[in-house]
PDB file of C-alpha atoms in Angstrom:
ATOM      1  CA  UNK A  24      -7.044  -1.122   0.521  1.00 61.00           C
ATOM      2  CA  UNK A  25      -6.090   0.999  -2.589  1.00 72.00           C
ATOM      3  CA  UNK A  26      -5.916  -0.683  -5.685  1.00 91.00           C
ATOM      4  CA  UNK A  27      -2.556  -1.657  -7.988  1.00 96.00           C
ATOM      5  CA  UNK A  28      -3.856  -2.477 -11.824  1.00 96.00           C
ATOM      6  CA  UNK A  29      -1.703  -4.104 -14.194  1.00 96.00           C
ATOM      7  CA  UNK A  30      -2.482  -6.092 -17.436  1.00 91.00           C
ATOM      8  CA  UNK A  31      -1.466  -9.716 -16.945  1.00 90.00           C
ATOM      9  CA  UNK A  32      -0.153 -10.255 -20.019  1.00 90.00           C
ATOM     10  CA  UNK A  33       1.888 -12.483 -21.325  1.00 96.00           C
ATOM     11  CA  UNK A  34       3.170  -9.365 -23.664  1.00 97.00           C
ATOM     12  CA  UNK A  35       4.965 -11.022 -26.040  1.00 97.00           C
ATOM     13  CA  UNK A  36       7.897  -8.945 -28.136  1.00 97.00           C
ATOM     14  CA  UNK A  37      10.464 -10.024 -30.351  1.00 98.00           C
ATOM     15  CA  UNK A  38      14.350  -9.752 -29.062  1.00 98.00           C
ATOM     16  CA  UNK A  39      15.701  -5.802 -30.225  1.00 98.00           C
ATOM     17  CA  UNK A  40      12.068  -4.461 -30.284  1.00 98.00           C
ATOM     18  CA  UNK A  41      10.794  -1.957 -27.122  1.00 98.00           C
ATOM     19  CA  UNK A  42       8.689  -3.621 -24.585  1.00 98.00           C
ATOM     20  CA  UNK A  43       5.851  -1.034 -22.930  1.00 97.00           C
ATOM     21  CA  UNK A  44       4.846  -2.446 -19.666  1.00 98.00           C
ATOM     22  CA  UNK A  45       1.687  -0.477 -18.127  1.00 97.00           C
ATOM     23  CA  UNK A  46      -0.201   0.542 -14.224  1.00 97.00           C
ATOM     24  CA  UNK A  47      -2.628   2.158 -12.761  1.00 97.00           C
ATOM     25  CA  UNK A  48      -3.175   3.255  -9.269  1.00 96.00           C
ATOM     26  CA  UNK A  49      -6.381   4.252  -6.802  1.00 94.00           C
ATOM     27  CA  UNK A  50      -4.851   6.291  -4.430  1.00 90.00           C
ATOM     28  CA  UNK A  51      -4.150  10.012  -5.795  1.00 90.00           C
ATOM     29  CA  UNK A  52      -1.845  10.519  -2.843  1.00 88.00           C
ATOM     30  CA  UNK A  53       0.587   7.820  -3.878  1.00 89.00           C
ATOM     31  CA  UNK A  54       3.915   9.163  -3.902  1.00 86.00           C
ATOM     32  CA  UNK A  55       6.440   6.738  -4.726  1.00 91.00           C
ATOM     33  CA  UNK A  56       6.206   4.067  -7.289  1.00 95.00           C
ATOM     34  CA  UNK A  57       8.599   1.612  -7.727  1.00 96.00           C
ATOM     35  CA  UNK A  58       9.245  -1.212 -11.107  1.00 97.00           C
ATOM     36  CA  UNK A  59      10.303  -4.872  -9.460  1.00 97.00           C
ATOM     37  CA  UNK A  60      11.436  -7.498 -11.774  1.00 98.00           C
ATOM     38  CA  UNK A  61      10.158 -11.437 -10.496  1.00 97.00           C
ATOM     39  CA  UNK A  62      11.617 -14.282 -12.087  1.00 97.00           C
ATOM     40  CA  UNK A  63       9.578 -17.969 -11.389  1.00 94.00           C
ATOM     41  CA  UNK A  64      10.494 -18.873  -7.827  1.00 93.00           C
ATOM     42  CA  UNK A  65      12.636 -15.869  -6.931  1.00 96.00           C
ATOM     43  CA  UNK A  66      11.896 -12.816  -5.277  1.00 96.00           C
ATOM     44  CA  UNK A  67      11.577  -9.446  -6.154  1.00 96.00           C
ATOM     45  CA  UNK A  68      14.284  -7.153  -7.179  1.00 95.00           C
ATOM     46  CA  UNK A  69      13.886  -3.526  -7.972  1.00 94.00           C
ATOM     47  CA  UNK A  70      14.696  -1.972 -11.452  1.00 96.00           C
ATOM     48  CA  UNK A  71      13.791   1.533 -10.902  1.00 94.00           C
ATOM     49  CA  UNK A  72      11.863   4.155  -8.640  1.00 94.00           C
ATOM     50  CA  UNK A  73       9.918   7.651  -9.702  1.00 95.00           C
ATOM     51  CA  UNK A  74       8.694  10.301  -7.675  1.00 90.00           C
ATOM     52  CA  UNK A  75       7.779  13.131 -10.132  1.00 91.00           C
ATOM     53  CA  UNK A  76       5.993  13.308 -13.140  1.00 94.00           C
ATOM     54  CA  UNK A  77       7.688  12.788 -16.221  1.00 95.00           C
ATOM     55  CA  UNK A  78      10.369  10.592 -17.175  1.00 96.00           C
ATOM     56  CA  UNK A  79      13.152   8.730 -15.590  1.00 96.00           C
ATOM     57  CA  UNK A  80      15.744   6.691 -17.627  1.00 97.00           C
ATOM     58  CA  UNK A  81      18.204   4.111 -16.385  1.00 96.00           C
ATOM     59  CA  UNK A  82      20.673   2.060 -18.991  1.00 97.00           C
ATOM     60  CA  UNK A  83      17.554   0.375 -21.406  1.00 98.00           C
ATOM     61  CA  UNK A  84      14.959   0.965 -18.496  1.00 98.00           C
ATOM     62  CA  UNK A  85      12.776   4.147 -18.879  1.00 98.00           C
ATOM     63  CA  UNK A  86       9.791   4.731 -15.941  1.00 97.00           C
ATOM     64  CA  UNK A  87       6.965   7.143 -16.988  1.00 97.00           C
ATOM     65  CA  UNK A  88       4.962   8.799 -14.290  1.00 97.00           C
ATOM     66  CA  UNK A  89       1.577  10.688 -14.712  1.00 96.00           C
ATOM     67  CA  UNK A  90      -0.266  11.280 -11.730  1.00 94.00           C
ATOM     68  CA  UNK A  91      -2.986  13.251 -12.680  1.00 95.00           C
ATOM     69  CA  UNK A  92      -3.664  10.194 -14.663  1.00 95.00           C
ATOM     70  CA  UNK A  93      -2.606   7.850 -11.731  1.00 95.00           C
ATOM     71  CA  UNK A  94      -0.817   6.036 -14.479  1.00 96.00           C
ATOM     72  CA  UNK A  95       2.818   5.073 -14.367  1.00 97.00           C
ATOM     73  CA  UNK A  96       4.428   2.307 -17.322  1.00 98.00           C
ATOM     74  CA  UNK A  97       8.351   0.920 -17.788  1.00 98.00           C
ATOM     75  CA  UNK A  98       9.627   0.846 -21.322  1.00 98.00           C
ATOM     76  CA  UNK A  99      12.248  -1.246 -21.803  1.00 98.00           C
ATOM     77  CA  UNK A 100      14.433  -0.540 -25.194  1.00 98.00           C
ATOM     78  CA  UNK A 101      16.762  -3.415 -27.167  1.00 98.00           C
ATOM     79  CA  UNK A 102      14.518  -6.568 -25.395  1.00 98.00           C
ATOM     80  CA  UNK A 103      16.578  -9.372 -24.877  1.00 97.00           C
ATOM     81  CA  UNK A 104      15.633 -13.059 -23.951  1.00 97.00           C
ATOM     82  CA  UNK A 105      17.214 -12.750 -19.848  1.00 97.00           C
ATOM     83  CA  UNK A 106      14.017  -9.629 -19.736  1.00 97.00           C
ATOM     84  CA  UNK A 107      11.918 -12.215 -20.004  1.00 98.00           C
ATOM     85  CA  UNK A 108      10.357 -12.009 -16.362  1.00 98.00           C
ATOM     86  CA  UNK A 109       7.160 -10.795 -14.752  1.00 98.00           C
ATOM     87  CA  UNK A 110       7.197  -7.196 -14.099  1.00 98.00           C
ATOM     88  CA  UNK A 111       5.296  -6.001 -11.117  1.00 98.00           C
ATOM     89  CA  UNK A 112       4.520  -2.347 -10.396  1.00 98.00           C
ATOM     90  CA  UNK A 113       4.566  -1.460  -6.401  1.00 96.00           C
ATOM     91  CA  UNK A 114       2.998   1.571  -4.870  1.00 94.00           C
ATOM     92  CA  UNK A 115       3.421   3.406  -1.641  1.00 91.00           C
ATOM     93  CA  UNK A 116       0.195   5.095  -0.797  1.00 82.00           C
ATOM     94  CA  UNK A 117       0.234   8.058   1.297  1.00 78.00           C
ATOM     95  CA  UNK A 118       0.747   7.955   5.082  1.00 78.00           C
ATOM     96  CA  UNK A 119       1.889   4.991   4.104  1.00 78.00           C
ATOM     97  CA  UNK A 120       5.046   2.732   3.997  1.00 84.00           C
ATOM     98  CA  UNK A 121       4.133  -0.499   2.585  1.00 91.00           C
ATOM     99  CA  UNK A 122       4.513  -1.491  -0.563  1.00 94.00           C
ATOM    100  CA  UNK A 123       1.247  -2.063  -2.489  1.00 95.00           C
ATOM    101  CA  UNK A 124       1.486  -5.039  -5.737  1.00 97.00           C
ATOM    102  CA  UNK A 125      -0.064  -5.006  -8.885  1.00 97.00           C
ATOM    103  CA  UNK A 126      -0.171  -8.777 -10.055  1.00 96.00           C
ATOM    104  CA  UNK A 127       2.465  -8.122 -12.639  1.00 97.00           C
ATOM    105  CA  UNK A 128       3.150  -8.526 -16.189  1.00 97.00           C
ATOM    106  CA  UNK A 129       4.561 -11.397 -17.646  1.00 97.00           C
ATOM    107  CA  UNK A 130       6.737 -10.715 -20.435  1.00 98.00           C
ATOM    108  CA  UNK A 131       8.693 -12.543 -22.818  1.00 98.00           C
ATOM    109  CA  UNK A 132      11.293 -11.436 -25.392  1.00 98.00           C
ATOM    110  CA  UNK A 133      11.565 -13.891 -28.532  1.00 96.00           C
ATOM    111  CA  UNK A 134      15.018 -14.506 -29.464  1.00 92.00           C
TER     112      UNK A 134
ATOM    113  CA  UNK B  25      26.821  -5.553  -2.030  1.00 77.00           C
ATOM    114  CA  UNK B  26      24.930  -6.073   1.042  1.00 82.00           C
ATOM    115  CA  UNK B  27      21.923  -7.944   1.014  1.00 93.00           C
ATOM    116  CA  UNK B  28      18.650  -9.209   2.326  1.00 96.00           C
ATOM    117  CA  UNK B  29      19.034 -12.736   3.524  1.00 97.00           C
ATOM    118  CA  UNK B  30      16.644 -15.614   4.887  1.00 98.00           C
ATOM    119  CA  UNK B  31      16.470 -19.095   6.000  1.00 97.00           C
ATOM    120  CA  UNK B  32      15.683 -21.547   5.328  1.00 98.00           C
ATOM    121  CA  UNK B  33      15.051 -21.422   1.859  1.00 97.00           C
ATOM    122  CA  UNK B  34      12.325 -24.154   2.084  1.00 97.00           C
ATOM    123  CA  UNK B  35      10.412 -25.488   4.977  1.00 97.00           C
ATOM    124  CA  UNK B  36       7.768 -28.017   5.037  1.00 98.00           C
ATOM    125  CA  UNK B  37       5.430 -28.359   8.041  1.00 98.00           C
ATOM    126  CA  UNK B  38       2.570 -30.569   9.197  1.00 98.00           C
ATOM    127  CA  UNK B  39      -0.622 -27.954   9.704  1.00 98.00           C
ATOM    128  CA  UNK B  40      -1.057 -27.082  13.135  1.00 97.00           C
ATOM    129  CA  UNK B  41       3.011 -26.833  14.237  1.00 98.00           C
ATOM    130  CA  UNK B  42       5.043 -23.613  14.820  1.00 98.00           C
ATOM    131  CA  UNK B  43       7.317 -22.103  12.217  1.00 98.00           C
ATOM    132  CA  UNK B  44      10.069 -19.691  12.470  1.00 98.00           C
ATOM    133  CA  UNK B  45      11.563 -17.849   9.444  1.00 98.00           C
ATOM    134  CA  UNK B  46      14.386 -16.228  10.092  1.00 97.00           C
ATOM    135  CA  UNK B  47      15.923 -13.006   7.996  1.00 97.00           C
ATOM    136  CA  UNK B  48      18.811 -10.857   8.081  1.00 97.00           C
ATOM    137  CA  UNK B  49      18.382  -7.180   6.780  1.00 96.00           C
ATOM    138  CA  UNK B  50      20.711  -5.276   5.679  1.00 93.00           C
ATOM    139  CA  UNK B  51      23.056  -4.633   8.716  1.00 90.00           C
ATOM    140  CA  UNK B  52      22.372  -0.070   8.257  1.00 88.00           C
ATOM    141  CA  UNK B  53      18.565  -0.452   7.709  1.00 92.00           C
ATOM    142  CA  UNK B  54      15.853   0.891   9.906  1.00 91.00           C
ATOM    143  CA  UNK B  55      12.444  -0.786   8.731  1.00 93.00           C
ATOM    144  CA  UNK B  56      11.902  -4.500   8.068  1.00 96.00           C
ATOM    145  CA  UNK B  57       9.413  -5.387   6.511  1.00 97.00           C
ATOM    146  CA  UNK B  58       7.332  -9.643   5.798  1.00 98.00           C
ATOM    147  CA  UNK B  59       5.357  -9.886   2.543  1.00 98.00           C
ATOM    148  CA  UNK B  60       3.836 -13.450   1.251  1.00 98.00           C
ATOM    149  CA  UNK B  61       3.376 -14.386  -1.856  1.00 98.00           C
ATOM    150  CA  UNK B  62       0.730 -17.088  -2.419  1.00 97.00           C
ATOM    151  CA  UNK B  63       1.562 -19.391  -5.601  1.00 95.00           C
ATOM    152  CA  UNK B  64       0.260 -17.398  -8.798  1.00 93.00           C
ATOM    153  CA  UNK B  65      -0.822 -14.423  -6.607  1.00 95.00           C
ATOM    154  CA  UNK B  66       0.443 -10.893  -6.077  1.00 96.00           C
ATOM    155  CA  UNK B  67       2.446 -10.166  -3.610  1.00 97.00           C
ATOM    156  CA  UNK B  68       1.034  -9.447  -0.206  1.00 97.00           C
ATOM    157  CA  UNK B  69       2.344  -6.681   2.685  1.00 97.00           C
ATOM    158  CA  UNK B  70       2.101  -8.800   6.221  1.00 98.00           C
ATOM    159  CA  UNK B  71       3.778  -6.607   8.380  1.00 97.00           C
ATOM    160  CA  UNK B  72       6.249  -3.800   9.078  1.00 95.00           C
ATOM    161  CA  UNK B  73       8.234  -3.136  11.783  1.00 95.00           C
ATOM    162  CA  UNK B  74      10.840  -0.130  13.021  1.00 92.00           C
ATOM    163  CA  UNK B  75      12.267   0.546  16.386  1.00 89.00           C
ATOM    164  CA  UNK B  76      11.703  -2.551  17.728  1.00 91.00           C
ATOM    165  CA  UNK B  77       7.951  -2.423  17.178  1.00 94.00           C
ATOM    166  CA  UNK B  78       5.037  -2.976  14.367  1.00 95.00           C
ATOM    167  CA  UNK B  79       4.424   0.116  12.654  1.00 93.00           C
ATOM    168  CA  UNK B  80       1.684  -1.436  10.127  1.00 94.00           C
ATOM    169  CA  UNK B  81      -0.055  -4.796   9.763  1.00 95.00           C
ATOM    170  CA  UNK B  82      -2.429  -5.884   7.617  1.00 95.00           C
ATOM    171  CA  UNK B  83      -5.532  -8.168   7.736  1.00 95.00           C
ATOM    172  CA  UNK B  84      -3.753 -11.368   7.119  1.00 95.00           C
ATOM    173  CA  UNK B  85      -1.321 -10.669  10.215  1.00 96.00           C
ATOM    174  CA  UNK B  86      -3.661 -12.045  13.005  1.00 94.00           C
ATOM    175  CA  UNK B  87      -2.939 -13.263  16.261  1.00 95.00           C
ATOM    176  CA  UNK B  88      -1.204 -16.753  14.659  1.00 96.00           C
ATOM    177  CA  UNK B  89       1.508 -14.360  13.160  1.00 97.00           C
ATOM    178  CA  UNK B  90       4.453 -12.694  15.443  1.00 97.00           C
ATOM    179  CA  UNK B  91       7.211 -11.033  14.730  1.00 97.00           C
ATOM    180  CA  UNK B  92      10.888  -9.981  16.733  1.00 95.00           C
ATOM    181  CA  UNK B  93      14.124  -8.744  16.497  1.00 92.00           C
ATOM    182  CA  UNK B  94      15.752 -10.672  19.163  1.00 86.00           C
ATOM    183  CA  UNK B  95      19.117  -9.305  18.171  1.00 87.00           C
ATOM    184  CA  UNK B  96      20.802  -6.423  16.216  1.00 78.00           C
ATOM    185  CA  UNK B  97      20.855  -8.357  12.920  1.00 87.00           C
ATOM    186  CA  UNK B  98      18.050 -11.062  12.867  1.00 93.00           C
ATOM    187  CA  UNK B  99      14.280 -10.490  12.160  1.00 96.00           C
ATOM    188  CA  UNK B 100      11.909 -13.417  12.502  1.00 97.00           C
ATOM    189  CA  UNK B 101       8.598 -14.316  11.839  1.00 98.00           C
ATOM    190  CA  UNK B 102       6.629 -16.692  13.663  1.00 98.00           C
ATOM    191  CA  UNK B 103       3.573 -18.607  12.583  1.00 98.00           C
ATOM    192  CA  UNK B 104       2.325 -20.269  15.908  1.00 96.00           C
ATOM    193  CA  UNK B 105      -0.292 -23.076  14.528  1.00 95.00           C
ATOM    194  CA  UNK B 106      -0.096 -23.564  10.726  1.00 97.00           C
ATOM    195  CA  UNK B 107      -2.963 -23.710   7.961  1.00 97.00           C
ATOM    196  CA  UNK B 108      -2.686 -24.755   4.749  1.00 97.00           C
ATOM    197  CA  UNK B 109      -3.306 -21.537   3.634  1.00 97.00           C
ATOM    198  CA  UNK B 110      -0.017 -20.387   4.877  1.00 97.00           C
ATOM    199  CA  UNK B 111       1.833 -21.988   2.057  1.00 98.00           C
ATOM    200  CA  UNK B 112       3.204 -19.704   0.448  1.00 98.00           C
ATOM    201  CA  UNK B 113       6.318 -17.913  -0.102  1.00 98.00           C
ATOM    202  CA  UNK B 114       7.590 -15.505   2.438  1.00 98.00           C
ATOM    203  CA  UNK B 115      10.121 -12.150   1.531  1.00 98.00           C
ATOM    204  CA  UNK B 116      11.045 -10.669   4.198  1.00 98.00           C
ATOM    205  CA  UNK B 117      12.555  -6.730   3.150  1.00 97.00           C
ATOM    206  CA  UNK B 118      14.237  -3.910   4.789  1.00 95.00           C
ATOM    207  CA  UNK B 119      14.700  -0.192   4.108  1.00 93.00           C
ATOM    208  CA  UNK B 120      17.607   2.058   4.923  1.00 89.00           C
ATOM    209  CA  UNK B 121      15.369   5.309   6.261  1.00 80.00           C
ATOM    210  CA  UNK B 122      11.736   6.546   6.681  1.00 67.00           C
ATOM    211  CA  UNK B 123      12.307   9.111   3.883  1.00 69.00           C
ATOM    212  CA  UNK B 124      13.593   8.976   0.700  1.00 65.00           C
ATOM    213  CA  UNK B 125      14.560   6.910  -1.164  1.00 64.00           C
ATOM    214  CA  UNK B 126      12.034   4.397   0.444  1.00 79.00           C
ATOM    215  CA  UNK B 127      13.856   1.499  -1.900  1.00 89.00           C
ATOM    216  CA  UNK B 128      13.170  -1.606   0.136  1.00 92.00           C
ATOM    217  CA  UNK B 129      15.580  -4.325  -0.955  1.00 94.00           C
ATOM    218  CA  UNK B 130      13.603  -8.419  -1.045  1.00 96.00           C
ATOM    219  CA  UNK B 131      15.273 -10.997   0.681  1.00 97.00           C
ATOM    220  CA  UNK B 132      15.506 -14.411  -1.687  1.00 97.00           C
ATOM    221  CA  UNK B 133      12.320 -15.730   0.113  1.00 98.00           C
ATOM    222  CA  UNK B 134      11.703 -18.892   2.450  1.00 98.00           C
ATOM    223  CA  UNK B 135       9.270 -21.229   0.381  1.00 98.00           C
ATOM    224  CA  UNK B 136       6.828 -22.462   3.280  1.00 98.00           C
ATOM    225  CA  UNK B 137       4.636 -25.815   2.952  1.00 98.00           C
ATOM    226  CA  UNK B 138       1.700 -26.851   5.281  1.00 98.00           C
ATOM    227  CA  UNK B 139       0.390 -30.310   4.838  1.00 97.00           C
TER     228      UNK B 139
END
């Protein structure tokens, strides 16, 4: 099975400041890579999606997608305390349809 | 909004019994999906499952793990003799199509014990 790299932090930032959450991938013919938010105990729940190189912004949530670099990161602007999470980055390889984990990111926002 | 749900939301088991955790996808979606996530671990793809049949399974779904739809709305998965190494917690997830968006929306989990 393909690979899903992430650093395991914890990334620690200070509450206002921009968080830059980071991935890396195996399979070139990934297609679809998704952002899931995991707070202790609970399960995952999505934040955003990207297809297509470049960038894709949502409210404080920005994805960044570069596949020639098999490299896709979340910046998250104005960090407040409640972001304070682990972060995992999920991949759907091609022919696939399952999801594919990193181990996450653990971050935490310093009030 | 409609969502993923599971029971129960804990189970403890002596190793060696049979388990049943039950989920209910969201009542429009297609593909149903079990993932596990060991304590401290990433989490894992067991199974997946569209049109009343598996459509992927990985390595850790052996012969001990089943799955079924034995209605239009609930989606189980069976563990038929326990091992300790099945503790764990266990999402169960469902998407709305095979194309795209492929969004597939986590259930709040069942958190399973084997002693």
């Amino acid at each position: 099975q393909k690979e899903v790299e992430q650093n395991s932090g914890p990334l620690s930032v200070p509450e206002g400041a921009i968080a830059s959450l980071n991935c890396t991938y195996s399979d070139r013919g990934s297609q679809s890579f998704f952002w899931y938010r995991q707070y202790s105990g609970k399960s995952p729940e999505l934040i955003m999606f990207i297809y297509s190189n470049g960038d894709k912004e949502d409210g404080r949530f920005t994805a960044q997608l570069n596949k020639a670099s098999q490299y896709v990161s979340l910046l998250i602007r104005d960090s407040q305390p409640s972001d304070s999470a682990t972060y995992l980055c999920a991949v759907i390889e091609e022919y696939g349809n399952k999801l594919v984990f990193g181990a996450g990111t653990i971050l935490r926002v310093k009030s | 909004e409609p969502e993923v749900t599971q029971t129960p939301s804990h189970q403890v088991t002596q190793m060696g019994q049979e388990v049943i955790l039950r989920c209910v996808p969201i009542s429009n979606h297609l593909y149903f999906y079990w993932y596990r996530q060991i304590l401290g671990q990433k989490v894992e793809f067991l199974v997946s499952f569209y049109n009343n049949e598996i459509s992927e399974k990985s390595e850790i779904f052996d012969d001990q793990f089943s799955v079924e739809r034995p209605d239009g709305s609930n989606f189980t998965l069976k563990i038929r003799s326990t091992k300790l190494e099945d503790s764990a917690m266990y999402f169960c997830a469902s998407r709305l199509t095979g194309g795209y968006p492929e969004t597939q929306y986590f259930g709040p989990g069942t958190r399973l014990l084997v002693l």
